[in-house]
Amino acid sequence: SSDKYFESYEDLNIHHQMLNDTSRTVAYKNAIFNMKSSFVDKIVMDVGAGTGILSIFSAQAGAKKIYAIEASNLANLISQVAEENNVKDKIEIIKKPVEDINSNDIQKVDIIVSEWMGFYLVHEGMLNSVIIARDKFLKPNGLMFPSIAKIYAAPCQLPSYNDFWDDICGVSMKCIAQNYRQTKSLKPEILYVPKKDILVEDKLLIWLDLNNTTLEELNSLGGEQTVLVCSKNGKYQGFCIWFDVEFPDGSLLSTSSKVEPTHWKQTVIVLPHSIHLNKKDPVAFTLNINKSSSNPRWYNIIFTMLDATEVPHDIPCDCYMSRCIITKTYMENQGKEI
Amino acid sequence: SSDKYFESYEDLNIHHQMLNDTSRTVAYKNAIFNMKSSFVDKIVMDVGAGTGILSIFSAQAGAKKIYAIEASNLANLISQVAEENNVKDKIEIIKKPVEDINSNDIQKVDIIVSEWMGFYLVHEGMLNSVIIARDKFLKPNGLMFPSIAKIYAAPCQLPSYNDFWDDICGVSMKCIAQNYRQTKSLKPEILYVPKKDILVEDKLLIWLDLNNTTLEELNSLGGEQTVLVCSKNGKYQGFCIWFDVEFPDGSLLSTSSKVEPTHWKQTVIVLPHSIHLNKKDPVAFTLNINKSSSNPRWYNIIFTMLDATEVPHDIPCDCYMSRCIITKTYMENQGKEI
């Protein structure tokens, strides 16, 4: 239930973990402070304010008034935090789900700040609340922090789900590995995938313009037939999903394996078997991220492997297949002739 | 219930974590392989065999027969693991709690191997089962792996529970810190305390000779008035507890902050307030670890701070108090005269 969802955020451990995620906290602070001129004397709404840190950043950047929307009991702590940071007069705390705020009760806002991202971006479905807040309270041409969200994916190696079990201090446990992967393949795993285990270059799968995305779009993300091309030899043991968000100043908060680990880690779909891949091999699939019908805060991830010979490839494509080599060569030659 | 306890070990994540704890797995392997001559042609019992790794080690070291006792459904996997490692004929799997095995049904054993340690050594109460197995099945002068267990403790700093909240990217959240510590002080915390945050030299509090310890002794551990002397200046923000076990070859598996982290981490009692300590300050307390009356797998940790001026100190003692300085000086002078 919704109550349970908000209650879960009353556990201060979660906030310790989030605040301690320096990539996350610093990304918001820098994005806000880089755009100080947009905050000065403006009205800001912080959707799902939590401990209130984004509200305080906004106040420090010069905002005139901040609505800190927080439905959990943490709302009671935010006023203490605001006082401790000498910005109590600027922050109005509203202890309600943003959906329950009457649009006549508060002013329209110039900026919405919110840290709504869950695992694989949309887990918890909090983006819906932010979109509702935008449609109800954001002035035309108002700013969204963040303003863009992107989901990436790539085949990856998972040594601890596979090779690990081949030799544990001289003992072979391949039979356990099989059981282990079977259990693991039932739901997405949240773990750190090191850069060396990512087998293709970044591929953007889903792109959300947060100033314009509609609630309907969020019901079902992805679904396109996609072909990726391996950038190195390796074992295809999982399918790794991660996201970036972008702020109006162009700065980025990334949860990619290429940058400092965040508390979101990466999300992995574990494959039951290992598939050897060579550099230039094409990997085809569809990835659907669909809102669950039983719980609007959950999503079902549906990952379907496709036959790379039967789906269209990018043009040009770097894979080893003849038609792609021919197309690529043709295009390169065309380029030379110009 | 007991069933639930065994079921919890059917989660292969736990076994991945334990097997991946190299300090743990290697300590057992080395202790067993260092004593190969004691294993050759002997009968071994592995209490709570889990994935069967200690049974395989014992077989590899030359044991004639191993009883792998495992009450959970993992028992079914052990025979596959044994087969995969070509020692199936040596390992007899018994899918029962060790308490339920009739002493006439199996032979007496020369060696008991078991990895029974929980957080702060005794959490989960599995040592009781090992002691029962010892009394029922171990031959006189049989060997216990491990053979000795020791609990240590020390005052420690906990920066992430205290100073962390003073400045989070320029925001002060001392009021949250207070709530956070209050929640945390209700039950022991399992976390890594780095060596730099331990404020005194190791102090052995509890020592168990596993060849002779009785079940009665395990009902209530510790309880003595203890005085520790600070080895450096620092903030007394928690009380850190850890353990070592020792094997018959004299080798050690330690969970101290001084060595490689293990999956047991350290156990910490969080103090509600920070107390400044100087080098040579005495810190007095009693630590009781008592079996819970509601659940025999749980223990209650009772930590009581005492006034260091009112309890006896070690002789000699390094603390700043006059009586200790006088005693220490007297003893040193005596030493010189001899």
XYZ file of C-alpha atoms in Angstrom:
676
model
C 0.000 0.000 0.000
C 0.956 3.625 -0.370
C 1.251 3.999 3.407
C 3.743 1.166 3.560
C 5.748 2.776 0.775
C 6.093 6.052 2.648
C 6.769 4.275 5.945
C 9.662 2.419 4.368
C 11.356 5.790 3.905
C 11.180 6.501 7.624
C 14.123 4.127 8.057
C 17.089 6.467 8.466
C 19.459 3.771 7.184
C 18.170 4.397 3.681
C 18.815 8.116 3.994
C 22.263 7.512 5.400
C 23.012 5.366 2.387
C 21.623 7.909 -0.083
C 23.295 10.920 1.516
C 26.524 8.929 1.718
C 26.311 8.290 -2.040
C 28.556 11.222 -2.862
C 28.053 10.951 -6.640
C 24.332 11.433 -6.087
C 24.445 14.233 -3.528
C 27.217 16.181 -5.247
C 25.547 15.855 -8.678
C 22.392 17.547 -7.349
C 24.334 20.173 -5.452
C 26.486 21.081 -8.450
C 23.543 21.128 -10.856
C 21.626 23.460 -8.528
C 24.584 25.707 -7.738
C 25.648 25.891 -11.410
C 22.218 27.351 -12.165
C 22.080 29.737 -9.190
C 20.746 32.548 -11.379
C 17.686 30.384 -12.131
C 17.037 29.823 -8.422
C 17.433 33.358 -7.075
C 14.059 34.612 -5.807
C 12.241 31.717 -7.426
C 9.688 29.229 -6.074
C 10.836 25.605 -5.941
C 9.053 22.345 -5.232
C 11.023 19.385 -3.814
C 8.977 16.241 -4.530
C 9.694 13.481 -1.980
C 11.975 15.698 0.061
C 13.191 12.945 2.439
C 15.707 14.534 4.799
C 15.256 17.832 2.928
C 18.728 18.105 1.440
C 17.557 19.293 -2.009
C 15.316 21.881 -0.362
C 18.296 23.185 1.597
C 20.476 23.260 -1.534
C 17.733 25.239 -3.293
C 17.503 27.681 -0.385
C 21.291 28.047 -0.342
C 21.189 28.752 -4.093
C 18.874 31.668 -3.466
C 15.326 30.363 -3.905
C 12.694 32.565 -2.274
C 10.404 29.734 -1.248
C 10.595 25.960 -1.328
C 7.700 23.570 -0.926
C 9.192 20.419 0.612
C 6.687 17.669 -0.137
C 7.174 14.611 2.056
C 4.366 12.182 2.925
C 6.307 10.122 5.486
C 7.010 11.097 9.068
C 10.378 12.390 7.936
C 8.440 15.584 7.199
C 8.704 16.332 10.925
C 12.503 16.133 10.755
C 12.798 18.455 7.750
C 11.745 21.492 9.775
C 14.509 20.733 12.289
C 17.017 20.363 9.456
C 15.816 23.629 7.920
C 16.218 25.370 11.259
C 19.669 23.885 11.802
C 20.683 25.379 8.437
C 19.046 28.751 9.031
C 16.596 28.514 6.131
C 13.435 27.711 8.062
C 11.597 30.796 6.809
C 12.093 29.735 3.184
C 10.899 26.122 3.457
C 7.249 25.157 3.733
C 6.828 21.495 4.557
C 3.746 19.730 3.220
C 3.180 16.325 4.758
C 1.121 14.740 1.985
C 1.588 12.733 -1.178
C 1.982 15.342 -3.907
C -1.110 13.858 -5.608
C -3.220 14.983 -2.639
C -2.210 18.640 -2.723
C -4.941 20.876 -4.031
C -3.683 23.021 -6.892
C -5.319 26.110 -5.402
C -3.612 25.648 -2.025
C -0.114 26.547 -3.144
C 1.539 28.786 -5.726
C 2.770 27.636 -9.092
C 6.493 26.864 -9.032
C 9.440 27.821 -11.250
C 11.470 24.712 -10.590
C 10.839 21.114 -9.520
C 13.756 19.306 -7.875
C 13.365 15.646 -7.051
C 15.482 12.576 -6.533
C 12.929 10.038 -7.685
C 15.157 7.444 -9.332
C 14.914 3.824 -8.237
C 16.804 0.744 -9.303
C 16.879 0.506 -13.133
C 15.502 4.072 -13.043
C 11.796 3.369 -12.653
C 11.533 0.886 -9.756
C 9.199 2.339 -7.091
C 7.333 4.310 -9.756
C 8.058 7.627 -8.084
C 8.528 9.345 -11.435
C 4.743 9.228 -11.820
C 4.363 11.535 -8.825
C 6.916 13.930 -10.267
C 5.084 14.057 -13.598
C 1.800 14.696 -11.774
C 3.480 17.481 -9.787
C 4.864 18.968 -13.019
C 1.478 18.978 -14.723
C -0.242 20.499 -11.691
C 2.308 22.957 -10.327
C 5.133 23.809 -12.733
C 4.853 27.135 -14.588
C 5.179 27.053 -18.375
C 8.901 26.878 -19.238
C 9.674 25.887 -15.649
C 12.786 23.802 -14.967
C 12.966 20.133 -14.031
C 15.949 18.854 -11.961
C 16.746 16.396 -13.497
C 15.381 17.166 -16.967
C 16.328 14.046 -18.939
C 16.558 10.357 -18.014
C 18.182 7.623 -20.090
C 18.317 3.866 -19.759
C 21.301 1.971 -21.183
C 21.971 -1.726 -21.485
C 24.707 -4.154 -22.455
C 25.513 -7.871 -22.324
C 27.937 -8.593 -19.489
C 30.024 -11.255 -17.809
C 29.079 -12.412 -14.294
C 32.092 -14.307 -12.974
C 30.717 -14.675 -9.446
C 27.643 -16.441 -10.853
C 29.682 -18.721 -13.067
C 33.473 -19.202 -12.916
C 33.497 -18.545 -9.153
C 31.937 -21.954 -8.550
C 34.458 -23.829 -10.708
C 37.209 -23.720 -8.121
C 36.571 -22.655 -4.540
C 39.905 -23.265 -2.829
C 40.295 -26.464 -4.826
C 36.671 -27.626 -4.618
C 34.450 -27.707 -7.721
C 30.802 -26.674 -7.231
C 29.451 -26.379 -10.776
C 26.281 -28.207 -9.718
C 25.575 -25.478 -7.160
C 26.318 -22.760 -9.739
C 23.499 -24.116 -11.865
C 21.002 -23.918 -9.004
C 22.336 -20.520 -8.031
C 21.850 -19.044 -11.514
C 18.404 -20.570 -11.765
C 17.289 -18.819 -8.572
C 18.965 -15.607 -9.641
C 17.379 -15.527 -13.081
C 13.886 -15.201 -11.572
C 14.237 -11.528 -10.729
C 16.609 -8.689 -11.563
C 19.775 -8.601 -9.502
C 21.168 -5.373 -8.091
C 24.957 -5.559 -8.095
C 28.142 -3.841 -9.213
C 29.287 -4.943 -12.641
C 32.875 -3.797 -13.157
C 33.659 -2.048 -16.436
C 35.843 -4.942 -17.604
C 32.782 -7.240 -17.605
C 30.687 -5.030 -19.911
C 30.954 -6.494 -23.421
C 29.677 -3.690 -25.667
C 29.903 0.070 -25.886
C 27.043 1.991 -24.238
C 23.761 1.665 -26.064
C 20.973 4.088 -25.237
C 17.672 2.199 -25.164
C 15.182 4.547 -23.558
C 15.175 8.338 -23.488
C 12.768 10.389 -21.370
C 12.396 14.143 -21.735
C 11.091 14.905 -18.264
C 9.580 18.230 -19.303
C 7.259 16.450 -21.712
C 6.997 12.745 -20.803
C 3.420 11.667 -20.134
C 2.149 9.241 -17.514
C 0.988 6.949 -20.324
C 4.519 6.646 -21.675
C 5.673 5.394 -18.281
C 3.338 2.405 -18.385
C 5.527 0.666 -20.911
C 9.127 1.535 -21.751
C 11.370 0.079 -24.430
C 10.260 -2.828 -26.566
C 12.256 -2.104 -29.725
C 14.278 -4.764 -31.463
C 17.873 -3.842 -30.774
C 21.211 -5.137 -32.039
C 24.425 -4.483 -30.139
C 27.883 -5.359 -31.383
C 30.510 -6.837 -29.038
C 33.503 -4.633 -28.472
C 35.589 -7.495 -27.056
C 35.605 -11.267 -26.592
C 33.851 -12.495 -23.497
C 31.141 -14.561 -21.868
C 27.537 -13.422 -22.246
C 26.218 -14.354 -18.787
C 23.938 -11.469 -17.974
C 22.252 -8.415 -19.364
C 23.224 -5.238 -17.551
C 20.904 -2.218 -17.284
C 21.756 1.208 -15.893
C 20.669 4.833 -16.196
C 21.894 8.401 -16.370
C 19.975 11.558 -15.585
C 20.852 14.960 -16.965
C 20.248 18.373 -15.375
C 19.319 21.656 -17.094
C 22.974 22.820 -16.896
C 23.958 19.762 -18.966
C 25.623 17.992 -16.036
C 25.132 14.273 -15.544
C 24.459 11.818 -12.723
C 25.485 8.469 -14.150
C 25.139 4.988 -12.687
C 27.288 3.404 -15.397
C 30.090 0.943 -14.607
C 32.467 3.484 -16.113
C 32.073 5.957 -13.259
C 32.216 5.910 -9.451
C 29.780 3.311 -8.013
C 26.492 4.718 -6.706
C 24.004 3.143 -4.302
C 21.884 2.211 -7.349
C 24.671 -0.121 -8.522
C 23.674 -1.770 -11.824
C 20.685 -4.024 -12.526
C 21.362 -7.404 -14.114
C 19.233 -10.049 -15.718
C 21.096 -13.296 -15.045
C 21.190 -15.786 -17.905
C 20.917 -19.473 -17.035
C 23.842 -20.362 -19.317
C 27.034 -18.753 -20.483
C 27.346 -17.883 -24.199
C 30.768 -17.232 -25.661
C 30.924 -14.019 -27.686
C 33.637 -12.717 -29.964
C 34.452 -9.147 -30.836
C 32.110 -7.981 -33.648
C 29.406 -10.559 -32.785
C 25.921 -9.017 -32.971
C 23.619 -9.506 -29.956
C 19.908 -8.978 -30.594
C 17.107 -8.580 -28.075
C 14.101 -6.625 -26.932
C 13.850 -5.108 -23.474
C 10.431 -4.156 -22.115
C 9.991 -2.412 -18.788
C 6.277 -2.511 -18.037
C 4.398 -1.218 -15.044
C 3.056 -4.133 -13.012
C -0.710 -4.458 -12.979
C -0.677 -5.735 -9.396
C 1.461 -2.963 -7.883
C 1.936 0.438 -9.572
C 5.293 0.875 -7.807
C 6.698 -2.241 -9.474
C 7.785 -2.903 -13.001
C 8.185 -6.176 -14.865
C 11.343 -6.407 -16.904
C 10.890 -8.617 -19.940
C 14.105 -9.437 -21.718
C 13.832 -11.443 -24.933
C 16.849 -12.733 -26.812
C 16.439 -12.564 -30.597
C 18.246 -14.128 -33.532
C 20.601 -11.430 -34.810
C 20.239 -12.688 -38.384
C 16.508 -12.010 -38.342
C 16.285 -8.428 -37.128
C 17.409 -5.134 -38.687
C 20.828 -3.831 -37.613
C 21.890 -0.209 -37.228
C 23.178 1.449 -40.389
C 26.113 1.339 -40.426
C 26.740 -1.643 -38.117
C 30.141 -2.888 -36.898
C 29.189 -6.567 -36.732
C 30.855 -9.349 -38.681
C 27.842 -10.133 -40.884
C 28.400 -9.751 -44.635
C 25.482 -7.416 -45.268
C 26.735 -5.080 -42.509
C 30.334 -5.163 -43.769
C 29.129 -4.380 -47.288
C 26.882 -1.522 -46.140
C 29.608 -0.076 -43.960
C 32.223 -0.287 -46.721
C 29.807 1.297 -49.198
C 29.082 4.177 -46.821
C 32.771 4.741 -46.090
C 33.548 4.849 -49.813
C 30.703 7.292 -50.378
C 32.195 9.470 -47.662
C 35.566 9.464 -49.476
C 34.051 10.489 -52.778
C 32.506 13.665 -51.384
C 11.231 -22.443 14.696
C 14.011 -24.869 13.989
C 12.575 -25.600 10.531
C 12.718 -21.933 9.623
C 16.321 -21.778 10.797
C 17.380 -24.614 8.501
C 15.300 -23.264 5.615
C 17.088 -19.941 5.864
C 20.276 -21.781 4.890
C 18.707 -23.027 1.675
C 19.297 -19.564 0.237
C 22.385 -19.998 -1.933
C 23.220 -16.290 -1.565
C 24.361 -16.976 1.973
C 26.629 -19.769 0.795
C 28.027 -17.632 -1.992
C 28.860 -14.998 0.578
C 30.450 -17.493 2.968
C 32.442 -19.344 0.305
C 33.513 -16.005 -1.135
C 34.856 -15.016 2.299
C 38.372 -16.126 1.444
C 39.721 -15.592 4.976
C 37.150 -18.073 6.242
C 37.454 -20.729 3.564
C 41.245 -20.618 3.376
C 41.593 -20.710 7.189
C 39.658 -24.000 7.317
C 41.468 -25.446 4.328
C 44.912 -24.599 5.716
C 44.078 -25.838 9.215
C 42.844 -29.159 7.788
C 45.694 -29.571 5.297
C 48.327 -28.593 7.903
C 47.097 -31.526 10.011
C 46.815 -34.036 7.144
C 48.446 -36.774 9.238
C 45.569 -36.485 11.720
C 43.004 -36.923 8.924
C 44.487 -39.862 7.022
C 42.196 -42.895 7.399
C 40.175 -41.195 10.129
C 36.442 -40.692 10.589
C 35.255 -37.082 10.489
C 31.938 -35.415 11.264
C 31.030 -32.119 9.547
C 28.308 -30.473 11.652
C 26.068 -28.204 9.544
C 27.844 -29.118 6.316
C 26.056 -26.543 4.122
C 27.497 -26.887 0.622
C 29.844 -29.612 1.936
C 33.114 -27.754 1.476
C 34.628 -28.839 4.819
C 33.643 -32.443 4.102
C 35.448 -32.235 0.742
C 38.518 -30.665 2.368
C 38.525 -33.510 4.916
C 38.252 -36.107 2.146
C 41.040 -34.402 0.201
C 43.175 -34.461 3.355
C 42.812 -38.238 3.493
C 39.883 -38.973 5.798
C 38.432 -42.459 5.351
C 34.850 -41.452 6.027
C 33.011 -38.193 6.580
C 29.527 -37.796 8.031
C 28.159 -34.617 6.473
C 25.315 -33.538 8.755
C 22.951 -31.076 7.119
C 19.310 -30.678 8.129
C 18.308 -28.320 5.300
C 17.551 -29.290 1.723
C 21.132 -28.416 0.853
C 21.836 -32.000 1.931
C 20.599 -33.023 -1.516
C 23.216 -30.846 -3.188
C 26.108 -32.167 -1.103
C 26.022 -35.559 -2.806
C 26.312 -33.823 -6.200
C 29.222 -31.756 -4.919
C 30.879 -34.898 -3.524
C 30.453 -36.641 -6.873
C 31.783 -33.640 -8.776
C 34.921 -33.825 -6.610
C 35.281 -37.614 -6.840
C 34.876 -38.280 -3.136
C 31.316 -39.577 -3.129
C 32.285 -42.939 -1.610
C 33.838 -41.236 1.414
C 30.978 -38.903 2.309
C 27.783 -40.058 4.012
C 25.159 -37.358 4.070
C 22.732 -37.334 6.996
C 19.785 -35.005 6.490
C 18.878 -34.376 10.126
C 19.678 -31.983 12.919
C 22.688 -33.547 14.670
C 20.603 -33.677 17.862
C 18.267 -36.194 16.182
C 20.946 -38.698 15.178
C 20.876 -41.825 17.277
C 24.287 -42.492 18.778
C 24.063 -46.164 17.817
C 23.352 -45.388 14.152
C 26.785 -44.103 13.264
C 30.369 -44.717 14.318
C 32.260 -42.582 16.792
C 34.406 -39.956 15.058
C 38.045 -38.869 15.375
C 37.479 -35.293 14.299
C 34.621 -32.785 14.269
C 34.864 -29.985 11.710
C 32.261 -27.248 11.762
C 31.836 -23.649 10.765
C 29.277 -22.718 13.392
C 30.251 -19.125 14.132
C 27.632 -16.396 13.876
C 27.832 -12.665 14.324
C 29.630 -11.843 17.630
C 30.522 -15.559 17.669
C 27.404 -16.998 19.267
C 24.488 -15.511 17.299
C 22.335 -18.361 15.917
C 23.370 -20.615 18.809
C 24.821 -23.244 16.494
C 27.710 -23.919 18.874
C 25.220 -25.773 21.070
C 24.712 -28.345 18.315
C 28.466 -28.773 17.942
C 28.883 -29.350 21.681
C 26.061 -31.900 21.611
C 27.723 -33.638 18.648
C 31.036 -33.623 20.499
C 29.552 -35.203 23.619
C 27.683 -37.843 21.625
C 30.078 -38.744 18.819
C 33.661 -37.574 19.379
C 36.131 -40.227 20.584
C 38.183 -39.408 23.692
C 41.083 -37.154 22.637
C 39.351 -36.452 19.341
C 40.066 -33.186 17.584
C 37.790 -30.168 17.255
C 38.158 -27.826 14.221
C 38.148 -25.119 15.528
C 39.301 -25.936 19.065
C 39.270 -22.556 20.778
C 37.029 -19.491 20.444
C 37.712 -16.044 21.866
C 35.653 -12.866 22.099
C 37.400 -9.497 22.160
C 36.051 -5.998 22.660
C 37.127 -2.378 22.527
C 35.658 1.125 22.605
C 35.565 2.594 19.102
C 34.769 5.661 17.044
C 31.796 5.600 14.666
C 32.231 8.570 12.344
C 29.351 7.609 10.039
C 26.962 7.661 13.034
C 28.244 10.989 14.278
C 30.545 13.386 12.375
C 29.077 12.282 9.022
C 25.878 14.198 9.775
C 27.681 17.425 10.686
C 28.381 18.382 7.097
C 26.762 16.615 4.159
C 27.915 18.628 1.154
C 27.452 21.793 3.170
C 24.233 20.808 4.954
C 24.154 20.178 8.699
C 21.940 17.302 9.905
C 22.884 16.904 13.571
C 19.213 16.569 14.485
C 18.933 13.524 12.224
C 22.140 12.062 13.666
C 20.518 12.015 17.077
C 17.485 10.083 15.816
C 19.747 7.808 13.805
C 21.894 6.855 16.805
C 18.833 6.341 18.961
C 17.423 3.799 16.487
C 20.819 2.175 16.095
C 21.435 1.786 19.811
C 18.456 -0.578 20.182
C 20.233 -3.587 18.724
C 23.799 -4.582 17.864
C 25.028 -3.264 14.518
C 27.019 -5.436 12.128
C 29.534 -3.266 10.296
C 33.202 -2.837 9.432
C 35.079 -0.781 11.990
C 38.419 0.258 10.499
C 41.502 -0.292 12.670
C 42.054 3.473 13.036
C 38.719 3.755 14.892
C 39.560 1.143 17.559
C 40.678 3.038 20.672
C 42.379 0.365 22.790
C 44.640 -2.614 22.274
C 42.867 -5.970 21.955
C 41.332 -7.190 25.178
C 40.288 -10.823 25.456
C 36.964 -10.997 27.309
C 35.706 -14.522 26.790
C 37.681 -17.700 26.117
C 36.064 -21.010 25.193
C 37.984 -24.295 25.088
C 35.778 -26.142 22.627
C 37.006 -29.572 23.738
C 35.624 -28.941 27.204
C 33.044 -26.147 27.142
C 29.664 -27.239 28.479
C 26.216 -26.280 27.234
C 25.578 -24.573 30.565
C 28.522 -22.245 30.046
C 26.988 -21.088 26.765
C 23.840 -19.822 28.453
C 25.673 -16.828 29.819
C 29.030 -15.517 28.664
C 31.115 -12.693 30.088
C 29.851 -10.550 32.921
C 33.150 -9.606 34.540
C 34.001 -6.050 35.450
C 36.648 -5.002 32.962
C 38.885 -1.968 32.627
C 40.525 -1.090 29.321
C 43.068 1.678 28.828
C 42.952 3.938 25.778
C 45.922 3.619 23.465
C 45.126 6.891 21.683
C 42.919 9.980 21.867
C 39.539 9.603 20.252
C 35.773 9.635 20.506
C 34.052 6.839 22.404
C 30.970 6.359 20.216
C 30.524 2.616 20.193
C 31.654 -0.597 21.744
C 33.131 -3.010 19.212
C 33.005 -6.800 19.649
C 34.732 -9.418 17.493
C 36.039 -12.971 17.739
C 38.875 -15.277 16.741
C 38.823 -19.049 16.515
C 41.914 -21.213 16.733
C 42.522 -24.598 15.128
C 44.480 -27.580 16.534
C 47.520 -26.635 14.407
C 47.608 -23.266 16.186
C 46.369 -21.343 13.130
C 43.822 -18.580 13.523
C 40.685 -17.311 11.826
C 40.310 -13.758 13.078
C 37.505 -11.255 12.539
C 39.475 -8.388 14.041
C 39.716 -4.964 12.382
C 43.455 -5.577 12.119
C 43.103 -8.285 9.466
C 41.309 -8.732 6.130
C 37.547 -8.112 6.499
C 35.360 -11.221 6.779
C 31.635 -11.592 6.175
C 31.150 -11.482 9.959
C 32.435 -7.880 9.970
C 32.464 -6.526 13.543
C 29.563 -6.140 15.952
C 29.009 -2.722 17.504
C 26.921 -1.398 20.342
C 26.163 2.185 19.348
C 26.314 4.755 22.140
C 23.736 7.557 22.098
C 26.403 10.194 22.761
C 30.036 10.713 21.961
C 32.519 10.731 24.872
C 35.952 12.225 24.351
C 38.747 9.943 25.531
C 42.440 10.646 25.952
C 45.319 8.227 25.744
C 45.697 6.444 29.124
C 42.050 7.035 30.103
C 40.536 3.916 31.722
C 37.209 2.655 30.349
C 35.232 0.335 32.637
C 32.274 -1.872 31.760
C 30.683 -5.283 31.949
C 29.627 -7.196 28.866
C 27.081 -10.002 29.226
C 26.071 -12.206 26.300
C 23.087 -14.208 27.494
C 21.006 -16.753 25.650
C 17.543 -15.353 25.007
C 14.763 -17.106 26.883
C 12.348 -16.551 23.989
C 14.547 -17.964 21.195
C 17.504 -20.281 21.879
C 19.207 -19.122 18.666
C 19.331 -15.531 19.888
C 21.452 -13.856 22.482
C 20.921 -10.643 24.396
C 23.975 -8.447 24.649
C 23.968 -6.386 27.816
C 26.631 -3.720 27.913
C 26.953 -1.714 31.112
C 29.269 1.265 31.461
C 30.924 1.486 34.868
C 32.782 4.188 36.761
C 36.480 3.395 36.274
C 37.308 4.784 39.695
C 35.075 2.235 41.404
C 36.225 -1.070 39.897
C 39.530 -2.973 40.195
C 42.059 -2.386 37.408
C 44.525 -4.905 35.987
C 47.830 -5.109 37.824
C 49.828 -3.459 36.401
C 47.555 -0.998 34.602
C 48.652 1.653 32.096
C 45.945 4.190 32.970
C 46.572 7.706 34.268
C 45.151 7.077 37.765
C 47.580 7.620 40.641
C 47.125 4.213 42.228
C 47.903 2.533 38.903
C 50.948 4.703 38.215
C 52.249 3.937 41.713
C 51.669 0.180 41.394
C 53.225 0.101 37.932
C 56.280 2.108 39.048
C 56.698 -0.140 42.110
C 56.526 -3.272 39.958
C 58.981 -1.889 37.432
C 61.430 -1.003 40.196
C 61.043 -4.481 41.692
C 61.871 -5.877 38.268
C 65.048 -3.830 38.167
C 66.189 -5.014 41.568
C 66.019 -8.686 40.615
